[in-house]
Amino acid sequence: MNTPVLNDNLRAATEALCNLLAKEDKVVASKAKIGLFFQNPEATKLFEEVNAYGEELRNKHLAGMPPTEEEISKFDTLRENVIKNDAARGFLEARQTIDELLNTINHYLGMSIDLGRAPTPEEIEEARQRAMSAQSSCSCGGQCDKENCDCDGKCDHDHKDGGCGCGNH
């Protein structure tokens, strides 16, 4: 896949944005937390364990075998151990901070293309609120946003009143 070449104006603006982003206090602090996490073998091991076990349970669920209460309890314990570890918790918080920042920038960029101009902060917030109200979390294990539902067949795709209709909200 070829990366489209930016014209000089777009390249310069993109470089300026990237340089500002790299120096942003939240990014610098997040990178420090991520660095501390990767330097901490206990934290990385805890994180790897909970991810591996979560993937194991997910695969089991996708194969039609729901997890047992013992397996759910074990996963919850592993997850609690991650949250109790300062470095692992810091890593999760740092990733969330960076993800939120990148999502906001992507919202601005996407809306700029749609609107033909930079959106106002109010327009960004309004779009974010619409997106949040259109998406609901489904307690049957999936996410449902009126058009896409991954409730593993437990959803009738009715989407009445913004929900997925599985009755598990």
Backbone as ProteinMPNN parsed JSONL, in Angstrom:
{"seq_chain_A": "MNTPVLNDNLRAATEALCNLLAKEDKVVASKAKIGLFFQNPEATKLFEEVNAYGEELRNKHLAGMPPTEEEISKFDTLRENVIKNDAARGFLEARQTIDELLNTINHYLGMSIDLGRAPTPEEIEEARQRAMSAQSSCSCGGQCDKENCDCDGKCDHDHKDGGCGCGNH", "coords_chain_A": {"N_chain_A": [[0.841, -1.171, 0.0], [0.652, 2.126, -0.908], [1.679, 5.118, 0.631], [-0.056, 8.107, 0.597], [1.387, 11.01, -0.801], [2.036, 13.961, 0.887], [1.208, 17.341, 0.207], [3.378, 20.236, 0.312], [2.348, 22.135, 2.165], [0.498, 20.647, 3.721], [2.234, 18.676, 4.726], [3.995, 20.252, 6.265], [2.212, 21.31, 8.162], [1.362, 18.94, 9.348], [3.768, 17.971, 10.4], [4.221, 20.012, 12.256], [2.033, 19.639, 13.983], [2.639, 17.046, 14.901], [5.07, 17.531, 16.232], [4.177, 19.251, 18.283], [2.436, 17.523, 19.583], [4.192, 15.513, 20.484], [5.533, 16.899, 22.462], [3.631, 17.552, 24.266], [2.424, 17.831, 27.567], [0.795, 15.777, 28.716], [1.348, 13.641, 27.023], [4.123, 13.287, 27.334], [4.212, 12.629, 30.07], [2.678, 10.296, 29.996], [4.251, 8.646, 28.362], [6.403, 8.325, 30.086], [5.22, 6.817, 32.159], [4.612, 4.514, 30.713], [7.174, 3.662, 30.062], [8.165, 3.08, 32.643], [6.53, 0.931, 33.263], [7.372, -1.052, 31.387], [9.891, -1.478, 32.347], [9.49, -2.871, 34.598], [9.458, -6.001, 35.621], [7.621, -7.541, 37.141], [5.181, -6.183, 36.829], [4.81, -6.301, 34.027], [4.619, -9.046, 33.714], [2.272, -9.648, 35.159], [0.432, -8.267, 33.566], [0.701, -9.607, 31.116], [-0.197, -12.135, 31.909], [-2.943, -11.7, 32.601], [-3.915, -10.854, 30.133], [-3.382, -13.093, 28.491], [-4.909, -15.072, 29.763], [-7.439, -13.938, 29.565], [-7.744, -13.968, 26.776], [-7.758, -16.718, 26.382], [-10.165, -17.41, 27.69], [-11.916, -15.966, 26.092], [-11.622, -17.259, 23.59], [-12.576, -19.766, 24.304], [-15.225, -19.098, 24.88], [-16.049, -18.233, 22.324], [-15.965, -20.651, 21.062], [-18.229, -21.776, 21.911], [-18.373, -22.566, 24.527], [-19.207, -21.546, 27.538], [-17.478, -19.652, 30.083], [-16.592, -21.049, 33.283], [-17.705, -20.434, 36.681], [-15.489, -20.525, 38.349], [-13.428, -19.989, 36.543], [-14.083, -17.397, 35.759], [-13.811, -16.123, 38.213], [-11.064, -16.493, 38.629], [-10.049, -14.95, 36.505], [-11.011, -12.422, 37.28], [-9.531, -12.071, 39.632], [-6.909, -12.006, 38.59], [-7.12, -9.673, 37.062], [-7.646, -7.78, 39.072], [-5.187, -7.905, 40.404], [-3.541, -6.71, 38.503], [-4.557, -4.102, 38.529], [-3.95, -3.364, 41.134], [-1.206, -3.125, 41.028], [1.066, -0.576, 40.823], [2.684, 0.206, 38.594], [1.557, -1.234, 36.438], [-1.081, -0.307, 36.505], [-0.562, 2.392, 36.008], [0.421, 2.17, 33.407], [-1.906, 1.334, 32.038], [-3.524, 3.6, 32.467], [-1.97, 5.506, 31.126], [-2.032, 4.576, 28.486], [-4.771, 4.909, 28.004], [-5.001, 7.699, 28.204], [-3.409, 8.547, 26.018], [-4.793, 7.284, 23.925], [-7.289, 8.62, 24.099], [-6.495, 11.23, 23.473], [-5.52, 10.898, 20.831], [-7.889, 9.991, 19.614], [-9.478, 12.275, 19.86], [-8.059, 14.069, 18.243], [-8.336, 12.722, 15.81], [-11.117, 12.939, 15.522], [-11.353, 15.709, 15.103], [-9.91, 15.911, 12.676], [-11.396, 14.249, 10.92], [-13.928, 15.502, 11.017], [-13.214, 17.946, 9.955], [-12.736, 17.359, 7.31], [-15.336, 16.558, 6.567], [-16.832, 18.914, 7.128], [-15.514, 20.873, 5.733], [-13.975, 22.708, 6.944], [-12.269, 23.606, 9.995], [-13.651, 22.05, 12.833], [-15.56, 23.419, 15.56], [-14.832, 23.421, 19.116], [-17.255, 22.957, 20.424], [-18.765, 21.666, 18.451], [-17.309, 19.325, 18.209], [-17.688, 18.213, 20.767], [-20.465, 17.865, 20.716], [-20.697, 15.969, 18.648], [-19.329, 13.872, 19.867], [-21.031, 13.346, 22.037], [-23.33, 12.493, 20.644], [-22.315, 10.145, 19.508], [-21.793, 8.667, 21.814], [-24.383, 8.331, 22.861], [-25.524, 6.816, 20.9], [-24.32, 4.408, 21.101], [-24.481, 1.535, 23.011], [-23.652, -0.439, 25.811], [-23.843, -3.875, 26.042], [-25.081, -6.226, 28.238], [-24.987, -8.839, 27.574], [-22.561, -9.399, 26.694], [-21.542, -8.072, 24.496], [-21.004, -5.278, 22.234], [-23.113, -2.749, 21.058], [-24.282, -0.749, 18.519], [-26.537, 0.167, 17.109], [-26.135, -0.17, 14.284], [-24.19, -2.097, 14.168], [-23.677, -5.102, 15.846], [-22.272, -7.099, 18.261], [-23.159, -9.224, 19.845], [-22.949, -11.932, 19.966], [-25.012, -13.55, 18.805], [-27.012, -13.394, 20.684], [-28.605, -11.313, 20.447], [-31.469, -9.764, 19.127], [-31.293, -7.894, 17.218], [-33.07, -5.826, 17.142], [-32.973, -3.196, 18.121], [-34.557, -1.282, 19.4], [-35.365, 1.856, 20.742], [-32.695, 2.642, 20.793], [-31.313, 0.584, 21.963], [-30.011, -2.805, 21.872], [-31.901, -4.745, 21.941], [-31.649, -7.224, 23.082], [-32.461, -7.52, 25.571], [-30.851, -7.476, 27.763], [-29.816, -5.179, 28.985]], "CA_chain_A": [[0.0, 0.0, 0.0], [1.431, 3.357, -0.989], [1.235, 6.227, 1.454], [-0.193, 9.298, -0.242], [2.371, 12.049, -0.538], [1.411, 15.21, 1.297], [1.801, 18.535, -0.392], [4.268, 20.908, 1.269], [1.569, 22.772, 3.237], [-0.017, 19.605, 4.625], [3.369, 18.062, 5.401], [4.484, 21.182, 7.288], [1.207, 21.367, 9.226], [1.399, 17.646, 10.023], [4.983, 17.956, 11.206], [4.023, 20.921, 13.385], [1.131, 18.955, 14.907], [3.386, 15.934, 15.508], [6.029, 18.093, 17.196], [3.405, 19.71, 19.44], [1.921, 16.333, 20.267], [5.305, 14.842, 21.161], [5.955, 17.705, 23.611], [2.463, 17.761, 25.135], [2.673, 17.313, 28.92], [0.111, 14.501, 28.922], [2.054, 12.612, 26.26], [5.412, 13.066, 27.998], [3.938, 11.901, 31.315], [2.213, 8.952, 29.634], [5.408, 7.885, 27.907], [7.189, 7.974, 31.275], [4.522, 5.706, 32.815], [4.776, 3.328, 29.879], [8.561, 3.241, 30.257], [8.27, 2.45, 33.965], [5.857, -0.361, 33.164], [8.207, -2.017, 30.672], [11.081, -1.74, 33.159], [9.049, -3.58, 35.79], [9.106, -7.372, 35.216], [6.413, -8.013, 37.839], [4.02, -5.556, 36.198], [4.611, -6.837, 32.677], [4.174, -10.431, 33.854], [0.851, -9.596, 35.53], [-0.325, -7.821, 32.401], [0.712, -10.713, 30.15], [-1.042, -13.211, 32.441], [-4.363, -11.379, 32.481], [-4.247, -10.839, 28.711], [-3.381, -14.471, 27.979], [-6.066, -15.796, 30.31], [-8.62, -13.341, 28.943], [-7.825, -14.498, 25.41], [-8.154, -18.126, 26.524], [-11.603, -17.427, 27.99], [-12.622, -15.461, 24.906], [-11.622, -18.343, 22.61], [-13.485, -20.784, 24.818], [-16.576, -18.565, 24.68], [-16.336, -18.249, 20.891], [-16.142, -22.047, 20.685], [-19.517, -22.214, 22.429], [-18.255, -23.063, 25.9], [-19.12, -20.41, 28.456], [-16.534, -19.87, 31.191], [-17.16, -21.459, 34.565], [-17.587, -19.441, 37.748], [-14.101, -20.554, 38.808], [-12.612, -19.3, 35.545], [-14.401, -15.968, 35.865], [-13.19, -15.67, 39.458], [-9.612, -16.428, 38.401], [-9.804, -13.785, 35.66], [-11.221, -11.228, 38.1], [-8.378, -11.962, 40.535], [-5.773, -11.551, 37.779], [-7.369, -8.267, 36.705], [-7.455, -6.997, 40.296], [-3.744, -7.834, 40.65], [-3.005, -5.7, 37.587], [-4.985, -2.782, 39.001], [-3.239, -3.086, 42.386], [0.192, -2.856, 40.729], [1.177, 0.824, 40.405], [3.248, 0.339, 37.244], [0.577, -1.746, 35.477], [-2.199, 0.652, 36.489], [-0.054, 3.572, 35.321], [0.475, 1.83, 31.987], [-3.28, 1.374, 31.516], [-3.953, 5.0, 32.46], [-1.209, 6.195, 30.082], [-2.599, 4.172, 27.19], [-6.077, 5.538, 27.877], [-4.761, 9.116, 27.947], [-2.941, 8.702, 24.635], [-5.909, 6.911, 23.042], [-8.271, 9.709, 24.104], [-5.906, 12.341, 22.746], [-5.525, 10.554, 19.407], [-9.279, 9.96, 19.161], [-9.937, 13.659, 19.721], [-7.423, 14.615, 17.037], [-8.99, 12.083, 14.661], [-12.435, 13.564, 15.377], [-11.126, 17.006, 14.474], [-9.516, 15.723, 11.277], [-12.545, 13.728, 10.171], [-14.966, 16.534, 10.889], [-12.695, 18.986, 9.066], [-12.998, 16.893, 5.948], [-16.78, 16.609, 6.36], [-17.358, 20.284, 7.187], [-14.767, 21.778, 4.867], [-13.32, 23.675, 7.835], [-12.017, 23.035, 11.316], [-14.822, 22.106, 13.706], [-15.414, 24.102, 16.839], [-14.867, 22.473, 20.245], [-18.652, 22.617, 20.696], [-19.178, 20.667, 17.459], [-16.636, 18.073, 18.579], [-18.384, 17.675, 21.941], [-21.789, 17.43, 20.268], [-20.502, 14.721, 17.908], [-18.958, 12.854, 20.854], [-22.25, 13.001, 22.778], [-24.174, 11.688, 19.749], [-21.705, 8.824, 19.385], [-21.974, 7.956, 23.08], [-25.776, 7.947, 23.046], [-25.87, 5.819, 19.893], [-23.694, 3.131, 21.442], [-24.789, 1.051, 24.352], [-22.972, -1.667, 26.169], [-24.831, -4.925, 26.212], [-24.604, -7.138, 29.271], [-24.83, -10.197, 27.048], [-21.167, -9.579, 26.356], [-21.115, -7.395, 23.281], [-21.243, -3.858, 22.043], [-24.181, -2.601, 20.098], [-24.429, 0.654, 18.167], [-27.654, 0.24, 16.178], [-25.816, -0.771, 12.998], [-23.312, -3.244, 14.375], [-23.922, -5.73, 17.13], [-21.465, -8.303, 18.422], [-23.701, -9.879, 21.035], [-22.801, -13.376, 19.775], [-26.266, -14.211, 18.499], [-27.981, -13.235, 21.755], [-29.309, -10.067, 20.172], [-32.404, -9.915, 18.016], [-31.016, -6.767, 16.322], [-34.255, -4.986, 17.104], [-32.47, -1.843, 18.339], [-35.595, -0.361, 19.854], [-34.947, 2.899, 21.681], [-31.247, 2.757, 20.864], [-30.683, -0.603, 22.534], [-29.891, -3.878, 20.889], [-33.08, -5.578, 21.991], [-31.416, -8.556, 23.653], [-33.091, -7.531, 26.886], [-29.846, -7.598, 28.819], [-29.2, -3.886, 29.295]], "C_chain_A": [[0.892, 1.241, 0.0], [0.832, 4.423, -0.094], [1.105, 7.451, 0.567], [0.824, 10.359, 0.173], [1.62, 13.339, -0.202], [2.035, 16.37, 0.534], [2.574, 19.266, 0.707], [3.51, 21.531, 2.432], [1.05, 21.737, 4.241], [1.113, 18.931, 5.39], [3.869, 18.952, 6.53], [3.504, 21.257, 8.459], [1.204, 20.06, 10.031], [2.631, 17.535, 10.91], [4.84, 18.844, 12.434], [3.116, 20.274, 14.432], [1.863, 17.831, 15.633], [4.382, 16.447, 16.549], [5.324, 18.612, 18.446], [2.914, 18.534, 20.267], [3.021, 15.652, 21.072], [5.749, 15.587, 22.42], [4.821, 17.974, 24.6], [2.71, 17.104, 26.489], [2.034, 15.953, 29.163], [0.825, 13.361, 28.2], [3.379, 12.277, 26.927], [5.211, 12.255, 29.285], [3.488, 10.469, 31.025], [3.37, 8.082, 29.165], [6.285, 7.462, 29.083], [6.543, 6.797, 32.013], [4.684, 4.412, 32.032], [6.192, 2.777, 30.022], [8.761, 2.535, 31.583], [7.641, 1.057, 33.958], [6.772, -1.397, 32.516], [9.514, -2.321, 31.397], [10.757, -2.562, 34.403], [8.599, -4.994, 35.406], [7.84, -7.903, 35.884], [5.164, -7.464, 37.16], [3.76, -6.144, 34.814], [4.126, -8.28, 32.725], [2.685, -10.484, 34.217], [-0.022, -9.246, 34.326], [-0.412, -8.927, 31.35], [-0.201, -11.845, 30.609], [-2.519, -12.914, 32.25], [-4.775, -11.343, 31.012], [-4.333, -12.244, 28.133], [-4.603, -15.235, 28.48], [-7.366, -15.238, 29.732], [-8.822, -13.843, 27.528], [-8.264, -15.961, 25.423], [-9.661, -18.232, 26.785], [-12.426, -16.956, 26.794], [-12.72, -16.559, 23.846], [-12.565, -19.465, 23.03], [-14.931, -20.36, 24.589], [-16.969, -18.614, 23.204], [-16.548, -19.672, 20.374], [-17.442, -22.619, 21.254], [-19.489, -22.766, 23.835], [-18.134, -21.875, 26.846], [-18.154, -20.694, 29.59], [-17.269, -20.261, 32.467], [-17.013, -20.316, 35.569], [-16.152, -19.367, 38.258], [-13.19, -19.799, 37.837], [-12.843, -17.787, 35.588], [-13.746, -15.386, 37.113], [-11.676, -15.534, 39.299], [-9.264, -15.198, 37.561], [-9.956, -12.497, 36.463], [-10.05, -10.995, 39.056], [-7.147, -11.459, 39.782], [-5.919, -10.065, 37.431], [-7.178, -7.356, 37.915], [-5.974, -6.844, 40.627], [-3.078, -6.806, 39.738], [-3.329, -4.308, 38.11], [-4.252, -2.399, 40.287], [-1.771, -2.722, 42.161], [0.311, -1.442, 40.154], [1.666, 0.978, 38.972], [2.259, -0.127, 36.183], [-0.615, -0.796, 35.364], [-1.783, 1.938, 35.761], [0.019, 3.366, 33.822], [-0.916, 1.915, 31.364], [-3.801, 2.813, 31.433], [-3.263, 5.783, 31.343], [-1.755, 5.845, 28.702], [-3.949, 4.826, 26.961], [-5.931, 7.019, 27.543], [-4.348, 9.345, 26.499], [-4.052, 8.348, 23.65], [-6.944, 8.026, 22.958], [-7.765, 10.911, 23.316], [-5.93, 12.082, 21.237], [-6.938, 10.5, 18.841], [-9.818, 11.366, 18.954], [-9.349, 14.289, 18.465], [-8.069, 14.023, 15.793], [-10.393, 12.638, 14.434], [-12.301, 14.91, 14.666], [-10.812, 16.843, 12.99], [-10.695, 15.245, 10.431], [-13.63, 14.768, 9.963], [-14.503, 17.666, 9.984], [-12.947, 18.619, 7.614], [-14.481, 17.001, 5.64], [-17.311, 18.034, 6.246], [-16.695, 21.228, 6.19], [-14.083, 22.894, 5.636], [-13.053, 22.966, 9.154], [-13.288, 23.123, 12.157], [-14.518, 22.892, 14.973], [-15.375, 23.059, 17.958], [-16.296, 22.047, 20.591], [-19.156, 21.548, 19.717], [-18.544, 19.31, 17.754], [-17.36, 17.421, 19.75], [-19.76, 17.155, 21.568], [-21.684, 16.093, 19.522], [-20.156, 13.582, 18.865], [-20.187, 12.404, 21.645], [-23.188, 12.144, 21.927], [-23.63, 10.269, 19.643], [-21.919, 8.013, 20.662], [-23.411, 7.511, 23.268], [-26.208, 6.891, 22.037], [-25.32, 4.45, 20.238], [-24.08, 2.753, 22.859], [-24.035, -0.238, 24.584], [-24.027, -2.697, 26.512], [-24.302, -5.94, 27.213], [-24.539, -8.578, 28.794], [-23.428, -10.394, 26.495], [-20.686, -8.819, 25.151], [-21.317, -5.907, 23.332], [-22.274, -3.728, 20.936], [-24.355, -1.126, 19.798], [-25.474, 0.886, 17.078], [-27.344, -0.364, 14.815], [-25.015, -2.049, 13.153], [-23.54, -3.802, 15.771], [-23.072, -6.989, 17.212], [-21.873, -9.047, 19.692], [-23.757, -11.39, 20.871], [-24.135, -14.104, 19.613], [-27.324, -14.077, 19.573], [-28.842, -12.006, 21.534], [-30.249, -10.292, 19.007], [-32.28, -8.77, 17.01], [-32.227, -5.866, 16.131], [-33.893, -3.51, 17.225], [-33.57, -0.831, 18.666], [-34.999, 0.623, 20.851], [-33.428, 2.953, 21.851], [-30.559, 1.548, 21.46], [-30.636, -1.706, 21.516], [-31.068, -4.842, 20.945], [-32.859, -6.949, 22.601], [-32.032, -8.661, 25.045], [-32.121, -7.583, 28.033], [-29.162, -6.288, 29.148], [-29.418, -3.539, 30.741]], "O_chain_A": [[1.787, 1.367, 0.835], [-0.384, 4.608, -0.066], [2.048, 7.804, -0.142], [1.076, 10.566, 1.36], [0.699, 13.747, -0.91], [3.234, 16.376, 0.254], [2.438, 18.948, 1.888], [3.973, 21.467, 3.571], [1.151, 21.927, 5.453], [0.969, 18.644, 6.578], [4.137, 18.468, 7.63], [3.92, 21.268, 9.617], [1.061, 20.081, 11.254], [2.545, 17.059, 12.043], [5.282, 18.481, 13.524], [3.395, 20.349, 15.629], [1.722, 17.681, 16.846], [4.518, 15.861, 17.623], [5.824, 18.429, 19.555], [2.972, 18.553, 21.496], [2.801, 15.258, 22.217], [6.282, 14.974, 23.344], [5.045, 18.562, 25.658], [3.152, 15.957, 26.556], [2.658, 15.069, 29.75], [0.896, 12.244, 28.713], [3.72, 11.103, 27.07], [5.954, 11.31, 29.552], [3.875, 9.539, 31.732], [3.458, 6.911, 29.533], [6.846, 6.366, 29.079], [7.242, 5.88, 32.445], [4.871, 3.343, 32.613], [6.384, 1.563, 30.093], [9.442, 1.513, 31.652], [8.16, 0.126, 34.574], [6.93, -2.499, 33.041], [10.173, -3.315, 31.093], [11.653, -2.908, 35.173], [7.483, -5.173, 34.919], [7.07, -8.633, 35.26], [4.199, -8.197, 36.941], [2.618, -6.45, 34.471], [3.325, -8.699, 31.891], [1.931, -11.273, 33.647], [-1.071, -9.85, 34.102], [-1.471, -9.155, 30.765], [-0.9, -12.448, 29.796], [-3.272, -13.773, 31.79], [-5.884, -11.762, 30.679], [-5.251, -12.551, 27.372], [-5.251, -15.956, 27.72], [-8.292, -15.997, 29.443], [-9.951, -14.116, 27.122], [-9.048, -16.389, 24.575], [-10.346, -19.049, 26.171], [-13.503, -17.488, 26.521], [-13.786, -16.765, 23.267], [-13.268, -20.04, 22.199], [-15.762, -21.16, 24.158], [-18.092, -18.993, 22.872], [-17.227, -19.876, 19.368], [-17.722, -23.807, 21.097], [-20.462, -23.366, 24.292], [-17.07, -21.265, 26.941], [-18.016, -21.839, 30.019], [-18.41, -19.86, 32.698], [-16.285, -19.354, 35.328], [-15.651, -18.285, 38.565], [-12.296, -19.064, 38.255], [-11.903, -17.002, 35.468], [-13.191, -14.287, 37.075], [-11.08, -14.57, 39.781], [-8.305, -14.487, 37.862], [-9.134, -11.588, 36.347], [-9.629, -9.857, 39.263], [-6.426, -10.59, 40.273], [-4.955, -9.304, 37.501], [-6.607, -6.273, 37.789], [-5.545, -5.782, 41.079], [-2.154, -6.109, 40.157], [-2.464, -3.432, 38.129], [-3.963, -1.222, 40.501], [-1.158, -2.08, 43.013], [-0.278, -1.145, 39.115], [1.127, 1.786, 38.216], [2.13, 0.511, 35.138], [-1.096, -0.517, 34.266], [-2.563, 2.501, 34.993], [-0.283, 4.276, 33.049], [-1.088, 2.498, 30.293], [-4.44, 3.195, 30.452], [-3.885, 6.621, 30.69], [-1.918, 6.72, 27.852], [-4.248, 5.256, 25.847], [-6.655, 7.538, 26.693], [-4.875, 10.235, 25.831], [-4.231, 9.039, 22.648], [-7.426, 8.345, 21.871], [-8.524, 11.537, 22.575], [-6.317, 12.956, 20.462], [-7.164, 10.921, 17.707], [-10.532, 11.624, 17.985], [-10.053, 14.962, 17.713], [-8.324, 14.74, 14.825], [-10.819, 12.794, 13.29], [-13.053, 15.207, 13.738], [-11.373, 17.544, 12.148], [-10.953, 15.782, 9.354], [-14.182, 14.899, 8.871], [-15.325, 18.286, 9.311], [-13.323, 19.461, 6.798], [-14.856, 17.48, 4.57], [-18.134, 18.332, 5.381], [-17.258, 22.267, 5.846], [-13.665, 23.898, 5.059], [-13.55, 21.866, 9.395], [-13.933, 24.171, 12.188], [-13.367, 23.009, 15.393], [-15.836, 21.934, 17.769], [-16.524, 20.91, 21.002], [-19.886, 20.638, 20.108], [-19.176, 18.27, 17.568], [-17.617, 16.218, 19.732], [-20.177, 16.106, 22.058], [-22.493, 15.192, 19.744], [-20.631, 12.459, 18.695], [-20.361, 11.211, 21.894], [-23.773, 11.181, 22.423], [-24.392, 9.303, 19.683], [-22.193, 6.814, 20.602], [-23.649, 6.419, 23.783], [-27.157, 6.148, 22.288], [-25.799, 3.439, 19.725], [-24.008, 3.566, 23.78], [-23.813, -1.025, 23.663], [-24.999, -2.395, 27.205], [-23.196, -6.456, 27.053], [-24.083, -9.453, 29.531], [-23.132, -11.428, 25.898], [-19.508, -8.913, 24.806], [-21.746, -5.349, 24.343], [-22.29, -4.517, 19.992], [-24.555, -0.327, 20.714], [-25.28, 1.739, 16.211], [-28.21, -1.016, 14.233], [-25.152, -2.976, 12.355], [-23.589, -3.059, 16.752], [-23.142, -7.848, 16.334], [-21.031, -9.442, 20.498], [-24.526, -12.06, 21.56], [-24.353, -15.154, 20.217], [-28.431, -14.59, 19.408], [-29.713, -11.696, 22.348], [-29.885, -10.928, 18.018], [-33.062, -8.682, 16.064], [-32.386, -5.227, 15.091], [-34.445, -2.671, 16.513], [-33.509, 0.328, 18.255], [-34.208, 0.237, 21.711], [-32.934, 3.273, 22.932], [-29.329, 1.486, 21.463], [-31.162, -1.563, 20.413], [-31.207, -5.684, 20.058], [-33.783, -7.762, 22.639], [-32.113, -9.746, 25.622], [-32.538, -7.722, 29.182], [-28.003, -6.302, 29.564], [-28.974, -2.485, 31.197]]}, "name": "protein", "num_of_chains": 1, "seq": "MNTPVLNDNLRAATEALCNLLAKEDKVVASKAKIGLFFQNPEATKLFEEVNAYGEELRNKHLAGMPPTEEEISKFDTLRENVIKNDAARGFLEARQTIDELLNTINHYLGMSIDLGRAPTPEEIEEARQRAMSAQSSCSCGGQCDKENCDCDGKCDHDHKDGGCGCGNH"}
